[in-house]
Short mmCIF file of C-alpha atoms in Angstrom, two decimals:
data_model
loop_
_atom_site.label_atom_id
_atom_site.label_comp_id
_atom_site.label_asym_id
_atom_site.label_seq_id
_atom_site.Cartn_x
_atom_site.Cartn_y
_atom_site.Cartn_z
CA UNK A 59 -13.16 21.57 -3.27
CA UNK A 60 -15.04 19.08 -1.45
CA UNK A 61 -12.84 15.89 0.61
CA UNK A 62 -14.38 12.68 0.35
CA UNK A 63 -14.25 10.56 3.68
CA UNK A 64 -13.86 7.42 3.42
CA UNK A 65 -15.36 5.00 5.51
CA UNK A 66 -13.85 0.57 6.57
CA UNK A 67 -16.68 -1.95 5.44
CA UNK A 68 -16.76 -4.12 8.63
CA UNK A 69 -19.99 -6.52 7.73
CA UNK A 70 -20.63 -8.71 4.66
CA UNK A 71 -23.67 -7.17 4.67
CA UNK A 72 -21.90 -3.38 4.51
CA UNK A 73 -20.02 -4.63 0.78
CA UNK A 74 -23.45 -6.07 -0.42
CA UNK A 75 -25.32 -2.93 -0.19
CA UNK A 76 -22.18 -0.71 -0.72
CA UNK A 77 -23.26 1.98 -2.94
CA UNK A 78 -20.50 4.55 -4.75
CA UNK A 79 -20.12 8.01 -3.19
CA UNK A 80 -21.84 11.33 -5.37
CA UNK A 81 -19.53 10.91 -8.54
CA UNK A 82 -18.21 14.35 -8.06
CA UNK A 83 -15.92 12.38 -5.35
CA UNK A 84 -14.99 9.99 -8.50
CA UNK A 85 -13.79 12.86 -10.46
CA UNK A 86 -11.65 14.25 -7.44
CA UNK A 87 -9.52 11.10 -7.89
CA UNK A 88 -6.87 11.46 -10.06
CA UNK A 89 -6.00 9.06 -12.31
CA UNK A 90 -2.37 8.13 -12.93
CA UNK A 91 -0.88 9.74 -15.59
CA UNK A 92 -2.01 8.51 -19.06
CA UNK A 93 2.32 7.82 -19.94
CA UNK A 94 2.51 5.62 -16.65
CA UNK A 95 3.37 2.68 -18.70
CA UNK A 96 2.71 0.21 -15.59
CA UNK A 97 4.94 -1.86 -13.25
CA UNK A 98 8.17 -2.47 -14.15
CA UNK A 99 9.36 -5.83 -14.82
CA UNK A 100 12.10 -6.08 -11.98
CA UNK A 101 12.26 -6.50 -8.47
CA UNK A 102 9.70 -3.89 -6.77
CA UNK A 103 8.84 -2.55 -3.92
CA UNK A 104 5.54 -1.46 -1.80
CA UNK A 105 4.77 0.63 1.15
CA UNK A 106 2.47 -1.10 2.70
CA UNK A 107 1.17 2.12 5.39
CA UNK A 108 -0.34 0.49 8.68
CA UNK A 109 -0.49 3.76 11.30
CA UNK A 110 -1.77 3.61 15.15
CA UNK A 111 -4.76 1.42 12.93
CA UNK A 112 -6.06 3.96 10.27
CA UNK A 113 -8.95 6.66 8.99
CA UNK A 114 -6.82 9.20 11.41
CA UNK A 115 -5.93 12.80 10.62
CA UNK A 116 -5.37 11.44 6.90
CA UNK A 117 -9.38 10.96 6.23
CA UNK A 118 -10.91 14.26 7.12
CA UNK A 119 -13.13 16.99 5.45
CA UNK A 120 -10.49 19.83 6.16
CA UNK A 121 -13.56 22.09 4.37
CA UNK A 122 -15.79 21.66 6.70
CA UNK A 123 -14.19 20.95 9.57
CA UNK A 124 -10.67 22.38 9.31
CA UNK A 125 -9.45 22.31 12.76
CA UNK A 126 -9.07 18.42 13.01
CA UNK A 127 -6.31 18.30 10.82
CA UNK A 128 -3.39 19.64 11.81
CA UNK A 129 0.33 18.66 10.71
CA UNK A 130 1.90 18.06 13.95
CA UNK A 131 0.01 15.11 14.76
CA UNK A 132 -0.43 12.24 10.89
CA UNK A 133 2.36 10.58 9.07
CA UNK A 134 3.09 12.15 5.20
CA UNK A 135 5.08 9.60 2.40
CA UNK A 136 7.77 11.61 1.05
CA UNK A 137 9.52 8.96 -0.82
CA UNK A 138 7.35 8.66 -3.78
CA UNK A 139 10.73 7.99 -5.70
CA UNK A 140 11.07 4.64 -4.25
CA UNK A 141 7.62 3.20 -3.86
CA UNK A 142 5.86 0.75 -6.61
CA UNK A 143 2.66 0.24 -5.17
CA UNK A 144 1.11 1.30 -2.41
CA UNK A 145 -0.84 -0.61 0.58
CA UNK A 146 -3.38 0.89 2.85
CA UNK A 147 -3.90 -1.14 5.65
CA UNK A 148 -6.24 -1.20 8.47
CA UNK A 149 -8.18 -3.95 10.83
CA UNK A 150 -11.92 -3.52 8.98
CA UNK A 151 -12.76 -5.92 6.65
CA UNK A 152 -12.82 -3.78 3.45
CA UNK A 153 -10.76 -0.99 3.74
CA UNK A 154 -11.26 2.11 1.30
CA UNK A 155 -8.09 4.10 1.51
CA UNK A 156 -8.69 7.88 1.79
CA UNK A 157 -8.92 10.10 -0.85
CA UNK A 158 -5.83 12.70 -0.13
CA UNK A 159 -3.44 9.22 0.03
CA UNK A 160 -4.83 7.95 -3.70
CA UNK A 161 -4.17 11.23 -5.05
CA UNK A 162 -0.73 11.67 -3.49
CA UNK A 163 0.02 8.19 -4.49
CA UNK A 164 -1.23 8.82 -8.35
CA UNK A 165 0.20 11.88 -8.91
CA UNK A 166 3.86 10.81 -8.09
CA UNK A 167 3.15 7.39 -10.19
CA UNK A 168 2.00 4.94 -7.23
CA UNK A 169 -0.65 2.06 -8.13
CA UNK A 170 -2.59 1.88 -5.09
CA UNK A 171 -4.38 -1.57 -3.24
CA UNK A 172 -7.01 -1.37 -1.24
CA UNK A 173 -7.39 -4.55 1.94
CA UNK A 174 -9.24 -7.49 2.28
CA UNK A 175 -8.92 -8.95 5.88
CA UNK A 176 -10.98 -11.67 7.86
CA UNK A 177 -9.63 -11.68 11.62
CA UNK A 178 -10.27 -13.98 14.69
CA UNK A 179 -13.77 -15.79 15.46
CA UNK A 180 -15.84 -12.70 13.27
CA UNK A 181 -13.56 -13.45 10.70
CA UNK A 182 -13.88 -17.15 10.26
CA UNK A 183 -18.06 -16.55 10.28
CA UNK A 184 -17.37 -14.20 7.97
CA UNK A 185 -15.48 -16.85 6.07
CA UNK A 186 -18.38 -19.07 6.20
CA UNK A 187 -21.07 -16.80 4.79
CA UNK A 188 -17.74 -15.95 2.01
CA UNK A 189 -17.36 -19.17 0.84
CA UNK A 190 -19.47 -21.49 2.56
CA UNK A 191 -22.16 -21.88 0.61
CA UNK A 192 -22.48 -22.04 -3.29
CA UNK A 193 -20.30 -19.58 -5.69
CA UNK A 194 -22.91 -16.38 -6.11
CA UNK A 195 -22.29 -15.32 -2.74
CA UNK A 196 -17.67 -14.98 -3.10
CA UNK A 197 -18.91 -13.85 -6.80
CA UNK A 198 -21.52 -11.36 -5.54
CA UNK A 199 -18.09 -10.19 -2.71
CA UNK A 200 -15.56 -10.23 -5.98
CA UNK A 201 -18.00 -7.80 -7.81
CA UNK A 202 -18.99 -4.91 -5.37
CA UNK A 203 -14.70 -5.58 -4.58
CA UNK A 204 -14.59 -4.64 -8.53
CA UNK A 205 -16.55 -2.48 -8.08
CA UNK A 206 -15.35 -0.24 -5.31
CA UNK A 207 -11.82 -0.25 -6.87
CA UNK A 208 -12.99 0.98 -9.50
CA UNK A 209 -14.37 4.13 -8.53
CA UNK A 210 -11.80 4.94 -5.66
CA UNK A 211 -9.48 4.07 -9.03
CA UNK A 212 -7.48 1.82 -6.84
CA UNK A 213 -5.39 -0.91 -9.03
CA UNK A 214 -6.63 -4.09 -6.74
CA UNK A 215 -6.97 -5.61 -3.69
CA UNK A 216 -4.20 -7.06 -1.01
CA UNK A 217 -5.76 -10.47 0.43
CA UNK A 218 -5.03 -11.38 3.89
CA UNK A 219 -7.07 -14.23 5.54
CA UNK A 220 -6.26 -14.13 9.38
CA UNK A 221 -8.33 -16.82 10.69
CA UNK A 222 -8.58 -20.90 10.84
CA UNK A 223 -11.15 -22.10 7.68
CA UNK A 224 -12.75 -24.41 6.99
CA UNK A 225 -10.70 -26.96 4.65
CA UNK A 226 -14.05 -27.69 2.64
CA UNK A 227 -14.22 -23.90 1.90
CA UNK A 228 -10.85 -23.97 0.51
CA UNK A 229 -11.92 -24.81 -3.57
CA UNK A 230 -14.22 -21.63 -2.98
CA UNK A 231 -11.47 -19.18 -2.16
CA UNK A 232 -9.41 -20.43 -5.04
CA UNK A 233 -12.94 -19.56 -7.24
CA UNK A 234 -12.83 -16.44 -5.13
CA UNK A 235 -9.29 -14.72 -5.79
CA UNK A 236 -9.60 -16.70 -9.81
CA UNK A 237 -13.42 -14.52 -10.31
CA UNK A 238 -11.47 -11.30 -8.42
CA UNK A 239 -8.70 -11.47 -10.43
CA UNK A 240 -10.40 -11.86 -13.35
CA UNK A 241 -12.73 -8.62 -13.12
CA UNK A 242 -10.37 -6.44 -11.58
CA UNK A 243 -8.36 -7.29 -14.64
CA UNK A 244 -11.71 -6.68 -16.81
CA UNK A 245 -12.41 -3.54 -15.12
CA UNK A 246 -8.67 -2.04 -16.14
CA UNK A 247 -8.89 -3.05 -19.54
CA UNK A 248 -12.06 -0.88 -20.01
CA UNK A 249 -11.62 1.55 -17.55
CA UNK A 250 -7.48 1.61 -19.87
CA UNK A 251 -5.94 1.36 -16.99
CA UNK A 252 -2.44 0.00 -17.41
CA UNK A 253 -2.04 -1.89 -13.52
CA UNK A 254 -4.00 -4.69 -11.91
CA UNK A 255 -2.82 -6.96 -8.85
CA UNK A 256 -3.92 -8.86 -6.62
CA UNK A 257 -1.61 -9.33 -4.40
CA UNK A 258 -2.47 -12.71 -1.42
CA UNK A 259 -0.99 -12.82 2.63
CA UNK A 260 1.16 -15.85 3.90
CA UNK A 261 -1.78 -16.63 6.32
CA UNK A 262 -4.12 -19.93 5.97
CA UNK A 263 -2.94 -23.06 3.84
CA UNK A 264 -4.96 -24.57 1.53
CA UNK A 265 -4.66 -28.01 2.04
CA UNK A 266 -6.33 -27.81 6.17
CA UNK A 267 -7.03 -24.07 5.90
CA UNK A 268 -5.14 -23.68 9.57
CA UNK A 269 -3.88 -20.39 10.03
CA UNK A 270 -0.33 -21.22 9.66
CA UNK A 271 2.51 -18.31 9.17
CA UNK A 272 4.52 -20.05 6.02
CA UNK A 273 7.41 -17.32 6.20
CA UNK A 274 8.08 -18.89 2.45
CA UNK A 275 6.69 -20.08 -0.71
CA UNK A 276 6.39 -23.54 0.06
CA UNK A 277 3.42 -26.05 -0.60
CA UNK A 278 0.89 -24.91 1.60
CA UNK A 279 0.90 -21.57 -0.07
CA UNK A 280 1.41 -22.08 -3.65
CA UNK A 281 -1.96 -22.99 -5.06
CA UNK A 282 -2.61 -19.02 -4.18
CA UNK A 283 0.61 -17.89 -4.67
CA UNK A 284 -0.50 -19.25 -8.29
CA UNK A 285 -4.10 -17.62 -8.69
CA UNK A 286 -3.01 -14.22 -7.46
CA UNK A 287 -0.75 -11.86 -9.12
CA UNK A 288 1.52 -12.07 -6.68
CA UNK A 289 1.76 -13.28 -2.69
CA UNK A 290 2.87 -11.08 0.48
CA UNK A 291 5.28 -13.51 2.62
CA UNK A 292 4.84 -13.04 6.46
CA UNK A 293 7.95 -11.94 8.09
CA UNK A 294 9.66 -14.53 9.86
CA UNK A 295 11.50 -16.15 7.33
CA UNK A 296 14.60 -16.28 7.04
CA UNK A 297 17.59 -16.16 4.06
CA UNK A 298 17.12 -19.96 3.71
CA UNK A 299 13.42 -19.57 3.40
CA UNK A 300 13.61 -17.04 0.65
CA UNK A 301 16.31 -18.99 -1.22
CA UNK A 302 13.14 -21.82 -1.45
CA UNK A 303 10.81 -19.52 -2.00
CA UNK A 304 11.93 -18.23 -5.41
CA UNK A 305 13.50 -21.58 -6.33
CA UNK A 306 9.97 -23.25 -6.16
CA UNK A 307 8.56 -19.60 -7.76
CA UNK A 308 10.32 -20.37 -10.50
CA UNK A 309 9.90 -23.54 -10.66
CA UNK A 310 6.02 -23.12 -11.13
CA UNK A 311 7.14 -20.41 -13.60
CA UNK A 312 8.68 -22.83 -15.71
CA UNK A 313 5.97 -25.49 -15.41
CA UNK A 314 3.24 -22.93 -16.76
CA UNK A 315 5.66 -22.27 -19.56
CA UNK A 316 5.76 -18.56 -18.34
CA UNK A 317 9.22 -16.37 -19.51
CA UNK A 318 10.49 -14.67 -16.37
CA UNK A 319 11.97 -11.28 -16.27
CA UNK A 320 12.24 -10.65 -20.19
CA UNK A 321 13.70 -14.48 -20.47
CA UNK A 322 15.81 -14.07 -17.38
CA UNK A 323 15.03 -17.82 -16.18
CA UNK A 324 16.48 -16.28 -13.08
CA UNK A 325 14.18 -13.17 -11.90
CA UNK A 326 11.34 -13.75 -9.46
CA UNK A 327 9.38 -10.34 -8.88
CA UNK A 328 5.89 -11.69 -7.97
CA UNK A 329 7.29 -12.39 -4.26
CA UNK A 330 6.90 -9.71 -2.28
CA UNK A 331 8.79 -10.24 1.46
CA UNK A 332 7.18 -8.60 4.29
CA UNK A 333 9.95 -6.03 6.11
CA UNK A 334 8.23 -4.67 9.82
CA UNK A 335 10.06 -1.63 10.55
CA UNK A 336 9.29 -2.30 13.41
CA UNK A 337 10.79 -5.16 13.98
CA UNK A 338 8.50 -7.66 15.79
CA UNK A 339 9.95 -11.65 14.43
CA UNK A 340 11.31 -9.64 11.77
CA UNK A 341 15.04 -10.85 9.72
CA UNK A 342 17.48 -8.01 11.13
CA UNK A 343 15.43 -6.61 13.53
CA UNK A 344 13.49 -4.16 11.99
CA UNK A 345 13.37 -0.31 12.89
CA UNK A 346 16.81 1.75 12.22
CA UNK A 347 17.83 -1.81 10.93
CA UNK A 348 15.19 -2.94 8.44
CA UNK A 349 17.84 -2.33 5.83
CA UNK A 350 20.03 -5.48 6.59
CA UNK A 351 16.72 -7.32 6.00
CA UNK A 352 15.90 -5.35 2.90
CA UNK A 353 19.75 -5.72 1.75
CA UNK A 354 18.90 -10.48 2.27
CA UNK A 355 16.08 -9.65 -0.13
CA UNK A 356 18.27 -8.10 -2.56
CA UNK A 357 20.85 -10.98 -2.64
CA UNK A 358 17.29 -13.02 -3.36
CA UNK A 359 16.93 -9.99 -6.39
CA UNK A 360 13.15 -10.14 -4.46
CA UNK A 361 10.62 -8.45 -4.62
CA UNK A 362 10.04 -6.33 -0.40
CA UNK A 363 7.02 -4.98 1.44
CA UNK A 364 7.78 -2.26 3.46
CA UNK A 365 5.36 -2.85 6.88
CA UNK A 366 4.45 0.03 9.28
CA UNK A 367 7.32 2.89 7.59
CA UNK A 368 5.61 4.59 9.52
CA UNK A 369 7.20 3.51 12.61
CA UNK A 370 9.13 6.42 12.10
CA UNK A 371 6.25 9.76 13.66
CA UNK A 372 4.62 6.97 15.67
CA UNK A 373 7.57 6.18 17.95
CA UNK A 374 9.06 9.41 18.01
CA UNK A 375 12.37 10.33 19.27
CA UNK A 376 12.02 13.07 21.45
CA UNK A 377 10.30 14.42 24.89
CA UNK A 378 7.96 16.63 22.40
CA UNK A 379 5.96 14.26 19.61
CA UNK A 380 5.24 16.90 17.59
CA UNK A 381 8.65 18.17 16.95
CA UNK A 382 8.84 18.32 13.13
CA UNK A 383 12.68 17.93 13.28
CA UNK A 384 12.37 14.58 15.21
CA UNK A 385 10.36 13.16 12.30
CA UNK A 386 12.38 14.14 9.38
CA UNK A 387 15.97 13.06 11.49
CA UNK A 388 14.38 9.97 11.77
CA UNK A 389 12.48 9.59 8.58
CA UNK A 390 15.80 10.46 6.42
CA UNK A 391 17.98 7.95 8.81
CA UNK A 392 15.89 5.36 7.92
CA UNK A 393 14.95 5.93 3.96
CA UNK A 394 19.04 7.08 3.41
CA UNK A 395 19.47 2.78 4.64
CA UNK A 396 17.14 1.27 2.94
CA UNK A 397 18.13 3.25 -0.60
CA UNK A 398 20.92 1.73 -0.91
CA UNK A 399 19.60 -2.23 -1.50
CA UNK A 400 16.13 -0.88 -2.95
CA UNK A 401 15.80 -0.96 -6.72
CA UNK A 402 15.82 2.39 -8.83
CA UNK A 403 12.94 3.93 -10.03
CA UNK A 404 12.70 5.71 -13.06
CA UNK A 405 12.01 9.30 -13.17
CA UNK A 406 8.10 10.22 -12.51
CA UNK A 407 5.81 10.49 -15.12
CA UNK A 408 4.25 13.66 -15.86
CA UNK A 409 0.91 14.49 -18.43
CA UNK A 410 2.58 18.02 -19.99
CA UNK A 411 1.89 20.65 -18.67
CA UNK A 412 3.13 20.01 -15.33
CA UNK A 413 3.22 21.80 -12.19
CA UNK A 414 3.84 21.21 -9.05
CA UNK A 415 4.92 23.03 -6.25
CA UNK A 416 6.95 20.27 -4.03
CA UNK A 417 3.44 20.21 -1.35
CA UNK A 418 4.26 16.63 0.48
CA UNK A 419 -0.18 17.75 1.54
CA UNK A 420 0.13 20.01 3.33
CA UNK A 421 -2.25 23.28 2.95
CA UNK A 422 -3.74 26.24 5.97
CA UNK A 423 -6.66 27.59 8.07
CA UNK A 424 -8.18 31.07 7.34
CA UNK A 425 -6.34 32.15 10.38
CA UNK A 426 -2.39 30.73 8.86
CA UNK A 427 -2.26 27.34 10.66
CA UNK A 428 -0.31 24.97 9.03
CA UNK A 429 -2.94 21.48 8.36
CA UNK A 430 -2.41 18.47 6.35
CA UNK A 431 -4.28 17.66 3.81
CA UNK A 432 -3.02 15.00 1.92
CA UNK A 433 -5.58 15.85 -1.01
CA UNK A 434 -2.74 18.21 -2.02
CA UNK A 435 0.41 17.09 -2.40
CA UNK A 436 2.06 16.48 -5.88
CA UNK A 437 5.05 15.50 -7.98
CA UNK A 438 7.64 15.41 -5.46
CA UNK A 439 11.26 15.27 -6.18
CA UNK A 440 13.60 12.35 -6.21
CA UNK A 441 15.61 11.69 -2.59
CA UNK A 442 12.61 14.43 -1.32
CA UNK A 443 13.26 14.54 2.83
CA UNK A 444 17.18 15.12 1.49
CA UNK A 445 16.63 17.35 0.20
CA UNK A 446 14.13 18.97 2.81
CA UNK A 447 16.58 18.19 6.21
CA UNK A 448 20.08 20.21 4.33
CA UNK A 449 17.67 22.88 4.04
CA UNK A 450 15.70 22.24 7.53
CA UNK A 451 15.35 25.71 9.17
CA UNK A 452 14.43 26.75 6.00
CA UNK A 453 11.46 24.62 5.63
CA UNK A 454 10.54 24.86 9.28
CA UNK A 455 10.42 28.56 8.53
CA UNK A 456 7.99 27.67 5.33
CA UNK A 457 5.76 25.35 7.74
CA UNK A 458 4.66 27.86 9.53
CA UNK A 459 4.09 30.29 6.32
CA UNK A 460 3.36 28.98 3.63
CA UNK A 461 5.11 25.47 1.86
CA UNK A 462 5.64 26.50 -1.80
CA UNK A 463 7.89 26.15 -4.11
CA UNK A 464 6.77 26.84 -7.91
CA UNK A 465 8.18 24.57 -11.14
CA UNK A 466 5.93 24.82 -13.91
CA UNK A 467 6.86 22.99 -17.49
#
């Protein structure tokens, strides 16, 4: 099985001249299960994965270079049972998630989004190129993003403009978002997929193009929210701002005549409240107190975007940063606190006959060394890490050997 190494795109020229890799790569990427019915009608949980800049040990060719991927050096997500959508984030212009992450997510019934981001002076220049002329350029950008999404079986994109914009270009940006959302939906219908999602990150203001994070849904960003499927709030919010956000979201929906939550006029599930696990300016302080912020989101029945849960691996608790038990214990402590305030997911959808070895993304080299290969990830049980922690000594024994449990249905 060849493993496709994914390359991010850093320039407009690279995006507009992007060509599909070998068709075999597309065929290797598993689809969401045919029984997957789309995002549920409740508040949702997004995991936004940002780990040491991205594209590291999770994006290698373990076939031709098996020694390039060693288990202890990267992060794996055990908690698919709590994740409704997965975003792979990096600071490249166009972040295409590595194939292994897409495979692991899809096998666990979790849609995946890529990231579109512009930053700093280079980002402002990119925005001028895309949105400063007529609408043809931004439509070509959108068409390429749809093409990439279809090839890699992504469900959509997170859009993050982290630079000052010319206010005269805002109307073209809004057109770009509307056009991209429409084309993503059309492509999903053609491909028989049940979810298409365009998410806006709370960044620039729609009135003057200033980069000024609002930390709430308000008049400065509601136009972007209105033309996307959701908004991802920046991390500096407080309870009052969540109250304001929910009230405005309800007012916008009522103005549009949208029935929310199956008729419950108090439900708003398309406002994702950012919670930075590192705790940078975040309500509650983040880290092992991240559940404080999630509990506040629960109180307002708003969706949550958990940013960088790989903190449990990236910031080690041990003098030995490769310690498996250190990571397991930290990850378990974080997620056991979070899950008390996260919505419960229905059991993972599977296509029968179903087969799993509960492989979390590991393989072996010819010499018997345990390597990380996310492409090998399979359906995971609910509360997987609790199971691993309970039988930690047995797990570590398996890590040295094979890591396999067989379940067939």
